[in-house]
mmCIF file of C-alpha atoms and ligand atoms in Angstrom:
data_model
loop_
_atom_site.group_PDB
_atom_site.id
_atom_site.type_symbol
_atom_site.label_atom_id
_atom_site.label_comp_id
_atom_site.label_asym_id
_atom_site.label_seq_id
_atom_site.Cartn_x
_atom_site.Cartn_y
_atom_site.Cartn_z
ATOM 1 C CA MET Q 1 6.944 -12.340 46.198
ATOM 2 C CA ARG Q 2 5.908 -9.614 48.165
ATOM 3 C CA THR Q 3 5.041 -6.703 45.996
ATOM 4 C CA GLU Q 4 5.962 -2.924 46.552
ATOM 5 C CA ALA Q 5 2.423 -2.105 46.924
ATOM 6 C CA ALA Q 6 1.926 -4.882 49.573
ATOM 7 C CA SER Q 7 4.832 -2.895 51.281
ATOM 8 C CA LEU Q 8 3.323 0.429 51.039
ATOM 9 C CA ILE Q 9 0.003 -1.051 52.207
ATOM 10 C CA ASP Q 10 1.652 -2.312 55.596
ATOM 11 C CA ARG Q 11 3.107 1.175 56.101
ATOM 12 C CA LEU Q 12 -0.484 2.853 55.804
ATOM 13 C CA ALA Q 13 -1.649 0.527 58.070
ATOM 14 C CA GLN Q 14 1.240 1.070 60.611
ATOM 15 C CA GLY Q 15 1.698 4.770 60.189
ATOM 16 C CA HIS Q 16 -1.731 6.173 58.953
ATOM 17 C CA ARG Q 17 0.019 8.210 56.512
ATOM 18 C CA LEU Q 18 2.202 7.829 52.928
ATOM 19 C CA GLU Q 19 3.861 10.386 51.015
ATOM 20 C CA LYS Q 20 2.324 11.482 47.964
ATOM 21 C CA SER Q 21 4.314 9.307 45.897
ATOM 22 C CA GLY Q 22 3.771 6.375 47.830
ATOM 23 C CA TYR Q 23 -0.325 6.980 47.291
ATOM 24 C CA ARG Q 24 0.485 7.072 43.639
ATOM 25 C CA THR Q 25 2.318 3.686 43.295
ATOM 26 C CA LEU Q 26 -0.114 2.079 45.241
ATOM 27 C CA LEU Q 27 -2.952 3.115 42.441
ATOM 28 C CA GLU Q 28 -0.938 2.658 39.710
ATOM 29 C CA SER Q 29 0.839 -0.686 40.719
ATOM 30 C CA ALA Q 30 -1.799 -2.706 43.117
ATOM 31 C CA GLY Q 31 -4.037 -5.270 41.357
ATOM 32 C CA ALA Q 32 -6.542 -8.183 42.523
ATOM 33 C CA GLU Q 33 -3.872 -9.546 45.421
ATOM 34 C CA GLU Q 34 -3.028 -5.964 46.917
ATOM 35 C CA TYR Q 35 -7.003 -4.803 46.733
ATOM 36 C CA ALA Q 36 -7.375 -8.058 48.941
ATOM 37 C CA TYR Q 37 -4.352 -7.488 51.208
ATOM 38 C CA ALA Q 38 -5.642 -3.903 51.980
ATOM 39 C CA ALA Q 39 -9.253 -5.303 52.517
ATOM 40 C CA ALA Q 40 -8.093 -7.670 55.141
ATOM 41 C CA LEU Q 41 -6.185 -5.175 57.047
ATOM 42 C CA ALA Q 42 -8.782 -2.495 57.007
ATOM 43 C CA ASP Q 43 -11.106 -5.031 58.333
ATOM 44 C CA ALA Q 44 -8.991 -5.557 61.372
ATOM 45 C CA ALA Q 45 -8.710 -1.830 61.727
ATOM 46 C CA ARG Q 46 -12.117 -1.544 61.616
ATOM 47 C CA ARG Q 47 -12.681 -4.558 64.128
ATOM 48 C CA GLU Q 48 -10.506 -2.803 66.806
ATOM 49 C CA VAL Q 49 -12.761 0.152 66.624
ATOM 50 C CA TYR Q 50 -16.094 -0.731 66.015
ATOM 51 C CA GLY Q 51 -16.229 -4.571 66.551
ATOM 52 C CA THR Q 52 -18.574 -5.662 63.933
ATOM 53 C CA ALA Q 53 -21.926 -3.128 64.215
ATOM 54 C CA VAL Q 54 -22.453 -1.439 61.144
ATOM 55 C CA PHE Q 55 -24.180 1.963 61.995
ATOM 56 C CA VAL Q 56 -27.546 2.933 60.215
ATOM 57 C CA ARG Q 57 -28.695 6.529 59.057
ATOM 58 C CA GLY Q 58 -32.194 6.830 57.594
ATOM 59 C CA LEU Q 59 -31.706 9.215 54.487
ATOM 60 C CA ILE Q 60 -34.130 11.785 53.639
ATOM 61 C CA GLU Q 61 -33.781 13.445 50.368
ATOM 62 C CA ILE Q 62 -35.412 16.859 51.174
ATOM 63 C CA GLY Q 63 -35.501 18.399 48.119
ATOM 64 C CA ASN Q 64 -34.172 18.243 44.771
ATOM 65 C CA ILE Q 65 -34.076 21.923 43.386
ATOM 66 C CA CYS Q 66 -30.420 22.869 43.365
ATOM 67 C CA ARG Q 67 -27.924 25.873 41.754
ATOM 68 C CA ASN Q 68 -25.026 24.021 41.171
ATOM 69 C CA ASP Q 69 -24.740 22.866 37.394
ATOM 70 C CA CYS Q 70 -22.573 20.390 38.227
ATOM 71 C CA TYR Q 71 -21.668 18.298 34.734
ATOM 72 C CA TYR Q 72 -22.261 15.030 36.315
ATOM 73 C CA CYS Q 73 -25.073 15.445 38.264
ATOM 74 C CA GLY Q 74 -28.948 14.509 37.202
ATOM 75 C CA ILE Q 75 -30.488 17.494 39.842
ATOM 76 C CA ARG Q 76 -27.957 20.010 37.998
ATOM 77 C CA ALA Q 77 -30.051 23.020 37.621
ATOM 78 C CA SER Q 78 -30.118 23.234 33.923
ATOM 79 C CA ASN Q 79 -31.522 19.639 33.822
ATOM 80 C CA ARG Q 80 -35.103 20.651 32.119
ATOM 81 C CA ARG Q 81 -35.659 16.824 32.548
ATOM 82 C CA CYS Q 82 -35.391 16.855 36.016
ATOM 83 C CA ALA Q 83 -39.151 17.002 37.886
ATOM 84 C CA ARG Q 84 -38.212 19.139 40.882
ATOM 85 C CA TYR Q 85 -40.057 18.568 44.298
ATOM 86 C CA ALA Q 86 -39.235 19.976 47.973
ATOM 87 C CA LEU Q 87 -40.556 18.308 50.961
ATOM 88 C CA THR Q 88 -42.194 20.225 53.822
ATOM 89 C CA LYS Q 89 -41.186 20.404 57.034
ATOM 90 C CA GLU Q 90 -44.171 18.260 58.171
ATOM 91 C CA GLN Q 91 -43.207 15.560 55.331
ATOM 92 C CA ILE Q 92 -39.664 15.883 56.712
ATOM 93 C CA LEU Q 93 -40.764 14.756 60.544
ATOM 94 C CA ALA Q 94 -43.363 12.354 58.735
ATOM 95 C CA CYS Q 95 -39.904 10.371 57.744
ATOM 96 C CA CYS Q 96 -38.033 11.019 60.586
ATOM 97 C CA ARG Q 97 -41.214 9.672 62.943
ATOM 98 C CA GLU Q 98 -41.376 6.484 60.710
ATOM 99 C CA GLY Q 99 -37.892 6.052 60.611
ATOM 100 C CA TYR Q 100 -37.498 6.594 64.552
ATOM 101 C CA GLY Q 101 -40.032 3.390 64.886
ATOM 102 C CA ILE Q 102 -38.072 1.245 62.782
ATOM 103 C CA GLY Q 103 -34.719 1.971 64.415
ATOM 104 C CA PHE Q 104 -33.108 4.848 62.869
ATOM 105 C CA ARG Q 105 -31.324 7.116 65.597
ATOM 106 C CA THR Q 106 -29.320 9.065 62.773
ATOM 107 C CA PHE Q 107 -31.653 11.251 60.398
ATOM 108 C CA VAL Q 108 -29.405 12.666 57.227
ATOM 109 C CA LEU Q 109 -31.458 15.379 55.535
ATOM 110 C CA GLN Q 110 -29.677 15.593 51.895
ATOM 111 C CA GLY Q 111 -30.780 17.917 49.318
ATOM 112 C CA GLY Q 112 -30.189 20.193 46.229
ATOM 113 C CA GLU Q 113 -27.333 22.863 47.357
ATOM 114 C CA GLY Q 114 -27.935 26.291 48.041
ATOM 115 C CA THR Q 115 -31.750 26.672 47.510
ATOM 116 C CA LEU Q 116 -33.243 26.365 51.096
ATOM 117 C CA PRO Q 117 -33.233 29.741 52.785
ATOM 118 C CA LEU Q 118 -31.324 29.588 56.371
ATOM 119 C CA GLU Q 119 -34.505 30.284 58.208
ATOM 120 C CA GLN Q 120 -36.366 27.158 56.854
ATOM 121 C CA ILE Q 121 -33.236 24.778 57.549
ATOM 122 C CA LEU Q 122 -33.267 26.191 60.773
ATOM 123 C CA ALA Q 123 -36.960 25.555 61.819
ATOM 124 C CA ILE Q 124 -36.538 21.618 60.229
ATOM 125 C CA ILE Q 125 -33.480 21.465 62.539
ATOM 126 C CA ALA Q 126 -35.433 22.377 65.579
ATOM 127 C CA GLY Q 127 -38.353 20.264 64.388
ATOM 128 C CA ILE Q 128 -36.324 17.507 64.692
ATOM 129 C CA ARG Q 129 -34.432 18.350 67.605
ATOM 130 C CA GLY Q 130 -37.508 19.059 69.721
ATOM 131 C CA GLU Q 131 -39.195 15.498 68.999
ATOM 132 C CA PHE Q 132 -36.287 13.221 68.742
ATOM 133 C CA PRO Q 133 -33.608 14.611 71.162
ATOM 134 C CA ASP Q 134 -32.109 11.238 71.313
ATOM 135 C CA CYS Q 135 -31.218 11.043 67.401
ATOM 136 C CA ALA Q 136 -28.001 12.879 65.355
ATOM 137 C CA ILE Q 137 -29.014 15.088 62.504
ATOM 138 C CA THR Q 138 -26.827 15.009 59.767
ATOM 139 C CA LEU Q 139 -26.928 17.728 57.071
ATOM 140 C CA SER Q 140 -25.855 17.616 53.395
ATOM 141 C CA LEU Q 141 -26.994 20.488 51.532
ATOM 142 C CA GLY Q 142 -24.341 22.415 50.258
ATOM 143 C CA GLU Q 143 -22.410 25.536 50.279
ATOM 144 C CA TYR Q 144 -23.552 28.120 53.202
ATOM 145 C CA GLU Q 145 -21.920 31.178 54.798
ATOM 146 C CA ALA Q 146 -19.604 30.364 58.078
ATOM 147 C CA SER Q 147 -22.274 32.509 59.963
ATOM 148 C CA ALA Q 148 -25.051 29.956 58.625
ATOM 149 C CA TYR Q 149 -23.338 26.963 59.887
ATOM 150 C CA GLU Q 150 -22.934 28.431 63.112
ATOM 151 C CA GLU Q 151 -26.765 28.468 63.060
ATOM 152 C CA MET Q 152 -27.048 25.429 62.437
ATOM 153 C CA ILE Q 153 -25.064 23.638 64.679
ATOM 154 C CA ALA Q 154 -26.990 25.910 67.725
ATOM 155 C CA ALA Q 155 -30.345 24.990 66.551
ATOM 156 C CA GLY Q 156 -29.481 21.533 66.958
ATOM 157 C CA ALA Q 157 -27.379 20.006 64.099
ATOM 158 C CA ASN Q 158 -24.592 17.659 64.474
ATOM 159 C CA ARG Q 159 -22.771 16.216 61.106
ATOM 160 C CA TYR Q 160 -22.360 17.870 58.058
ATOM 161 C CA LEU Q 161 -21.127 16.041 54.669
ATOM 162 C CA LEU Q 162 -20.016 18.105 51.820
ATOM 163 C CA ARG Q 163 -18.246 16.005 49.637
ATOM 164 C CA HIS Q 164 -14.736 17.956 47.951
ATOM 165 C CA GLU Q 165 -15.458 16.181 44.879
ATOM 166 C CA THR Q 166 -11.682 16.274 43.979
ATOM 167 C CA ALA Q 167 -8.978 18.026 45.981
ATOM 168 C CA ASP Q 168 -7.713 18.452 42.598
ATOM 169 C CA GLU Q 169 -7.855 22.233 41.406
ATOM 170 C CA ALA Q 170 -7.604 22.010 37.524
ATOM 171 C CA HIS Q 171 -9.832 18.450 38.019
ATOM 172 C CA TYR Q 172 -12.602 20.640 39.813
ATOM 173 C CA HIS Q 173 -12.685 22.710 37.162
ATOM 174 C CA LYS Q 174 -13.213 20.023 34.724
ATOM 175 C CA LEU Q 175 -16.149 18.615 36.619
ATOM 176 C CA HIS Q 176 -18.234 21.990 37.187
ATOM 177 C CA PRO Q 177 -18.660 25.269 35.374
ATOM 178 C CA ALA Q 178 -16.707 28.634 36.233
ATOM 179 C CA THR Q 179 -19.201 29.691 38.394
ATOM 180 C CA MET Q 180 -18.444 27.521 40.838
ATOM 181 C CA SER Q 181 -15.196 27.630 43.214
ATOM 182 C CA PHE Q 182 -12.875 24.977 44.404
ATOM 183 C CA ARG Q 183 -11.703 27.271 47.079
ATOM 184 C CA HIS Q 184 -14.998 27.874 48.329
ATOM 185 C CA ARG Q 185 -15.782 24.483 48.878
ATOM 186 C CA MET Q 186 -12.828 23.719 50.720
ATOM 187 C CA ARG Q 187 -13.399 26.783 52.601
ATOM 188 C CA CYS Q 188 -16.753 25.622 53.658
ATOM 189 C CA LEU Q 189 -15.315 22.236 54.488
ATOM 190 C CA GLU Q 190 -13.241 24.630 57.484
ATOM 191 C CA SER Q 191 -15.644 26.511 58.627
ATOM 192 C CA LEU Q 192 -17.862 23.505 58.796
ATOM 193 C CA ARG Q 193 -15.435 22.432 61.653
ATOM 194 C CA GLU Q 194 -14.645 25.562 63.108
ATOM 195 C CA ALA Q 195 -18.351 25.760 63.713
ATOM 196 C CA GLY Q 196 -18.466 22.536 65.684
ATOM 197 C CA PHE Q 197 -19.651 19.757 62.871
ATOM 198 C CA ALA Q 198 -18.481 16.359 62.765
ATOM 199 C CA VAL Q 199 -17.540 16.600 58.926
ATOM 200 C CA GLY Q 200 -17.632 14.405 55.967
ATOM 201 C CA CYS Q 201 -16.025 15.149 52.635
ATOM 202 C CA GLY Q 202 -15.575 12.748 49.450
ATOM 203 C CA PHE Q 203 -15.560 12.202 46.025
ATOM 204 C CA MET Q 204 -16.389 9.964 43.306
ATOM 205 C CA VAL Q 205 -14.277 7.297 41.781
ATOM 206 C CA GLY Q 206 -13.839 7.009 38.289
ATOM 207 C CA SER Q 207 -15.112 10.924 37.223
ATOM 208 C CA PRO Q 208 -14.123 11.904 34.177
ATOM 209 C CA PHE Q 209 -10.746 13.309 33.906
ATOM 210 C CA GLN Q 210 -9.839 11.762 37.137
ATOM 211 C CA THR Q 211 -6.290 10.114 37.584
ATOM 212 C CA SER Q 212 -3.910 8.398 39.855
ATOM 213 C CA GLU Q 213 -2.338 11.637 40.197
ATOM 214 C CA THR Q 214 -5.942 13.677 41.673
ATOM 215 C CA ILE Q 215 -6.932 10.408 43.596
ATOM 216 C CA THR Q 216 -3.720 11.009 45.223
ATOM 217 C CA SER Q 217 -4.355 14.577 46.050
ATOM 218 C CA ASP Q 218 -7.454 13.249 47.686
ATOM 219 C CA LEU Q 219 -5.951 10.530 49.437
ATOM 220 C CA LYS Q 220 -3.900 13.031 50.829
ATOM 221 C CA PHE Q 221 -6.241 15.662 51.548
ATOM 222 C CA ILE Q 222 -8.093 13.220 53.410
ATOM 223 C CA GLU Q 223 -4.898 12.218 55.447
ATOM 224 C CA GLU Q 224 -4.459 15.998 56.406
ATOM 225 C CA PHE Q 225 -7.927 17.138 56.795
ATOM 226 C CA SER Q 226 -9.015 14.085 58.626
ATOM 227 C CA PRO Q 227 -13.053 14.114 58.479
ATOM 228 C CA GLU Q 228 -14.804 12.299 61.038
ATOM 229 C CA MET Q 229 -16.564 11.343 58.168
ATOM 230 C CA CYS Q 230 -15.914 10.378 53.981
ATOM 231 C CA GLY Q 231 -18.541 9.498 51.369
ATOM 232 C CA ILE Q 232 -17.056 8.137 48.360
ATOM 233 C CA GLY Q 233 -18.978 5.764 45.449
ATOM 234 C CA PRO Q 234 -18.397 5.465 41.763
ATOM 235 C CA PHE Q 235 -19.523 8.066 39.234
ATOM 236 C CA LEU Q 236 -22.333 6.667 37.425
ATOM 237 C CA PRO Q 237 -23.718 8.385 34.021
ATOM 238 C CA GLN Q 238 -27.145 10.088 34.154
ATOM 239 C CA ARG Q 239 -28.035 10.537 30.559
ATOM 240 C CA ASP Q 240 -29.343 14.084 30.751
ATOM 241 C CA THR Q 241 -26.331 15.588 31.998
ATOM 242 C CA PRO Q 242 -22.974 16.707 29.961
ATOM 243 C CA PHE Q 243 -20.839 13.637 31.477
ATOM 244 C CA GLY Q 244 -23.810 10.980 30.288
ATOM 245 C CA GLY Q 245 -21.920 9.339 27.744
ATOM 246 C CA PHE Q 246 -18.692 8.423 29.963
ATOM 247 C CA PRO Q 247 -18.334 5.078 31.612
ATOM 248 C CA ALA Q 248 -19.243 4.189 35.011
ATOM 249 C CA GLY Q 249 -16.338 4.215 37.774
ATOM 250 C CA SER Q 250 -15.034 0.773 38.927
ATOM 251 C CA ALA Q 251 -16.804 -1.055 41.913
ATOM 252 C CA ASP Q 252 -13.365 -2.724 42.693
ATOM 253 C CA LEU Q 253 -11.500 0.553 42.865
ATOM 254 C CA THR Q 254 -13.927 2.023 44.829
ATOM 255 C CA CYS Q 255 -13.656 -0.696 47.482
ATOM 256 C CA PHE Q 256 -9.896 -0.527 47.484
ATOM 257 C CA LEU Q 257 -10.183 3.429 48.091
ATOM 258 C CA LEU Q 258 -12.533 2.616 50.927
ATOM 259 C CA SER Q 259 -9.901 -0.022 52.631
ATOM 260 C CA LEU Q 260 -6.955 2.857 51.842
ATOM 261 C CA ILE Q 261 -9.217 5.323 53.843
ATOM 262 C CA ARG Q 262 -9.810 2.978 56.743
ATOM 263 C CA LEU Q 263 -6.428 2.467 56.683
ATOM 264 C CA ILE Q 264 -5.433 6.195 56.864
ATOM 265 C CA LYS Q 265 -8.159 6.844 59.700
ATOM 266 C CA PRO Q 266 -9.311 3.711 61.428
ATOM 267 C CA ASN Q 267 -12.188 5.736 63.786
ATOM 268 C CA VAL Q 268 -13.518 7.099 60.342
ATOM 269 C CA LEU Q 269 -17.230 6.661 59.793
ATOM 270 C CA LEU Q 270 -17.163 5.382 56.250
ATOM 271 C CA PRO Q 271 -20.495 4.631 54.444
ATOM 272 C CA SER Q 272 -21.133 1.898 51.860
ATOM 273 C CA THR Q 273 -22.806 4.155 49.214
ATOM 274 C CA THR Q 274 -25.865 3.735 47.223
ATOM 275 C CA ALA Q 275 -23.932 4.394 44.133
ATOM 276 C CA LEU Q 276 -21.505 1.513 44.837
ATOM 277 C CA GLY Q 277 -24.963 -0.775 45.881
ATOM 278 C CA SER Q 278 -26.107 0.356 42.595
ATOM 279 C CA ARG Q 279 -23.006 -0.463 40.513
ATOM 280 C CA GLU Q 280 -23.192 -3.844 41.205
ATOM 281 C CA ALA Q 281 -25.250 -6.630 42.657
ATOM 282 C CA ASP Q 282 -23.645 -7.029 46.272
ATOM 283 C CA GLY Q 283 -21.946 -3.777 46.107
ATOM 284 C CA ARG Q 284 -23.048 -2.612 49.617
ATOM 285 C CA ARG Q 285 -21.865 -5.884 51.184
ATOM 286 C CA LYS Q 286 -18.353 -5.713 49.505
ATOM 287 C CA GLY Q 287 -18.017 -2.047 50.478
ATOM 288 C CA ILE Q 288 -18.693 -3.208 53.970
ATOM 289 C CA LEU Q 289 -16.127 -6.033 53.667
ATOM 290 C CA ALA Q 290 -13.285 -3.638 52.265
ATOM 291 C CA GLY Q 291 -13.708 -1.610 55.294
ATOM 292 C CA ALA Q 292 -17.156 0.662 55.596
ATOM 293 C CA ASN Q 293 -19.156 0.819 58.504
ATOM 294 C CA VAL Q 294 -22.122 2.647 57.575
ATOM 295 C CA VAL Q 295 -24.883 2.184 55.437
ATOM 296 C CA MET Q 296 -27.767 4.830 54.780
ATOM 297 C CA PRO Q 297 -31.091 3.262 53.534
ATOM 298 C CA ASN Q 298 -33.512 5.509 51.900
ATOM 299 C CA LEU Q 299 -36.033 7.249 54.075
ATOM 300 C CA SER Q 300 -37.630 9.643 51.860
ATOM 301 C CA PRO Q 301 -41.382 9.488 50.770
ATOM 302 C CA PHE Q 302 -41.917 7.042 48.177
ATOM 303 C CA GLU Q 303 -43.672 9.212 45.779
ATOM 304 C CA VAL Q 304 -40.404 11.137 45.454
ATOM 305 C CA ARG Q 305 -37.741 8.480 45.492
ATOM 306 C CA GLY Q 306 -37.586 8.617 41.500
ATOM 307 C CA LYS Q 307 -37.214 12.260 41.313
ATOM 308 C CA TYR Q 308 -33.826 12.009 43.706
ATOM 309 C CA ALA Q 309 -31.906 10.982 40.110
ATOM 310 C CA LEU Q 310 -28.608 11.752 40.547
ATOM 311 C CA TYR Q 311 -27.649 9.176 38.291
ATOM 312 C CA ASP Q 312 -29.027 6.246 35.831
ATOM 313 C CA HIS Q 313 -30.542 2.862 37.713
ATOM 314 C CA LYS Q 314 -30.212 4.772 41.589
ATOM 315 C CA LEU Q 315 -31.561 2.066 43.557
ATOM 316 C CA SER Q 316 -33.983 3.054 46.106
ATOM 317 C CA THR Q 317 -36.385 -0.199 46.597
ATOM 318 C CA GLY Q 318 -34.861 -3.152 48.493
ATOM 319 C CA PRO Q 319 -31.952 -3.340 50.918
ATOM 320 C CA GLU Q 320 -31.632 0.380 50.131
ATOM 321 C CA SER Q 321 -35.238 1.047 51.666
ATOM 322 C CA ALA Q 322 -35.392 2.217 55.009
ATOM 323 C CA GLN Q 323 -38.822 0.232 55.544
ATOM 324 C CA ASN Q 324 -36.659 -3.101 54.410
ATOM 325 C CA LEU Q 325 -34.265 -2.767 57.737
ATOM 326 C CA GLU Q 326 -34.655 -6.388 58.268
ATOM 327 C CA ALA Q 327 -33.855 -7.445 55.134
ATOM 328 C CA LEU Q 328 -30.594 -5.454 55.427
ATOM 329 C CA LYS Q 329 -29.615 -6.728 58.942
ATOM 330 C CA LYS Q 330 -30.316 -9.875 57.199
ATOM 331 C CA SER Q 331 -27.986 -9.557 54.701
ATOM 332 C CA LEU Q 332 -24.863 -8.224 57.437
ATOM 333 C CA ARG Q 333 -25.501 -10.739 59.329
ATOM 334 C CA GLU Q 334 -24.575 -13.310 56.611
ATOM 335 C CA ILE Q 335 -21.333 -11.953 56.221
ATOM 336 C CA GLY Q 336 -20.925 -11.552 60.213
ATOM 337 C CA PHE Q 337 -21.922 -7.938 60.824
ATOM 338 C CA SER Q 338 -24.707 -6.582 62.990
ATOM 339 C CA VAL Q 339 -26.635 -3.364 62.642
ATOM 340 C CA ALA Q 340 -26.173 -0.574 65.660
ATOM 341 C CA VAL Q 341 -29.079 0.886 66.996
ATOM 342 C CA SER Q 342 -27.573 4.214 68.097
ATOM 343 C CA ARG Q 343 -26.657 7.478 66.893
ATOM 344 C CA GLY Q 344 -23.287 5.762 65.817
ATOM 345 C CA ASP Q 345 -21.027 8.734 66.569
ATOM 346 C CA ILE Q 346 -17.437 8.638 65.884
ATOM 347 C CA LYS Q 347 -15.411 6.949 68.470
ATOM 348 C CA ASN Q 348 -12.338 8.866 69.400
ATOM 349 C CA ILE Q 349 -9.556 6.773 69.775
HETATM 350 N N1 5AD I 1 -22.761 9.645 39.798
HETATM 351 C C1 5AD I 1 -22.269 9.446 41.413
HETATM 352 N N2 5AD I 1 -22.278 10.498 42.330
HETATM 353 C C2 5AD I 1 -22.964 11.486 41.909
HETATM 354 N N3 5AD I 1 -22.870 12.310 43.065
HETATM 355 C C3 5AD I 1 -23.563 13.484 41.907
HETATM 356 N N4 5AD I 1 -23.917 12.646 40.987
HETATM 357 C C4 5AD I 1 -23.329 11.679 40.612
HETATM 358 C C5 5AD I 1 -23.038 10.384 39.752
HETATM 359 N N5 5AD I 1 -23.432 11.176 38.155
HETATM 360 C C6 5AD I 1 -22.589 12.424 43.860
HETATM 361 C C7 5AD I 1 -21.649 13.761 44.332
HETATM 362 C C8 5AD I 1 -22.586 14.146 45.396
HETATM 363 C C9 5AD I 1 -23.157 13.521 45.976
HETATM 364 C C10 5AD I 1 -24.741 14.031 46.863
HETATM 365 O O1 5AD I 1 -23.732 12.681 45.030
HETATM 366 O O2 5AD I 1 -20.502 13.479 44.412
HETATM 367 O O3 5AD I 1 -21.626 14.909 46.242
#
C-alpha cells in the first residue's frame, strides 16, 4: 500500500518543494518505512550531484566566550561552570598547519558568538588566507553588522554558518532570552548572502517546545532561503543549562530531516553532525546514509576540546578527531563512500 507520506516524498524528490500542509502531513504521518524510502531517494539525489564523495572540514573551536545566553547551550554567557578559553591566532594557524598536513582543505572556525573583536577576526582570516591560498575558510562566529561580514569576505573568508535555530518566531523566544532577536538573526543570514558568503543555516531536532509545525516552518524556510549549507543535529541536554532536564532529540528523526533537506536541495552541503554522532553509536554513518555529504572532525587543540561543551557527552575523539582521518575514511569506505581531499565547494546544478 502506497501511503500519503510516500507520495509526498515522491513529490518532494521531483519538485523540490511542498506546501506547508504537505511538510506537516509528512512529519506527522511518516514512519520507519517512509524514513527508509526518503533516505533511498535522498541517497540517489546526492549521488547524482556528488557521487560517493564525502567532504571533510577541519573544525577548530577557537573560543567558548559567548555573549548570548541560549537556554540550551553549555557555553551560554551565564554558565559559571564553563571554563572559558580563547585560542590565539598562532594557535589557530598551528591547527591549520596540522590539518593541512592531514589532508583538510577547509577550515571551519567556530566560536562563542559576538565576543571576538572584528580586528582579531580579520587578522586570523588574513593569516590563514596568506598561508593556505588553496583552502576554504568557513566562519561560525555569530551575529555581526553587515559591514563586518563584508570585511570578513574582503579578508578572504568564503563561507559562514549561522544556524537560524528555529524559523518560528514564538519558538525562538522559548529557546532564547528576550535580549536575543529572531529578526536580527534572520537579517544576518540575508546580510551574509549579500556580502558574498556561501551561507549555512540550521536547527536542532527535538529542541524543547519544537512541534511538527515549527519544523514545517524550518523546512519552508530552507526551501525558500536555499542555503548552500545546512547544519542540523539532535538537541542534547547540557546539565548546567535551563534545558538540562529535557530529553534528547531523536537520531531517526534527524536522519529523516536530513533526507528531506537533501530532496529540497539536491546540491546542498549537508553535514552529518557531531551531535548526531554523539547521540547514537554509528550516528555519523547513519546521517551519511540518509543523505548527508559532509563531516567535520575536530581539529581543535586537545587541551581545549573538553571545554567546548555545548552539550553533555560531546564526542571529540575517535572518528570525531581530525587526527583519526584514516579511521574515518575506513568507516566511510565500509558503507561505500570515499573522503575527498578538496575544498568541497557547492556544485552548481
Ligand atoms: N544540543 C545540540 N546542539 C546544540 N547547539 C548548542 N547547544 C546545543 C545542544 N545542547 C547547537 C546550536 C548552535 C550550534 C553551534 O550548536 O544549534 O547553533
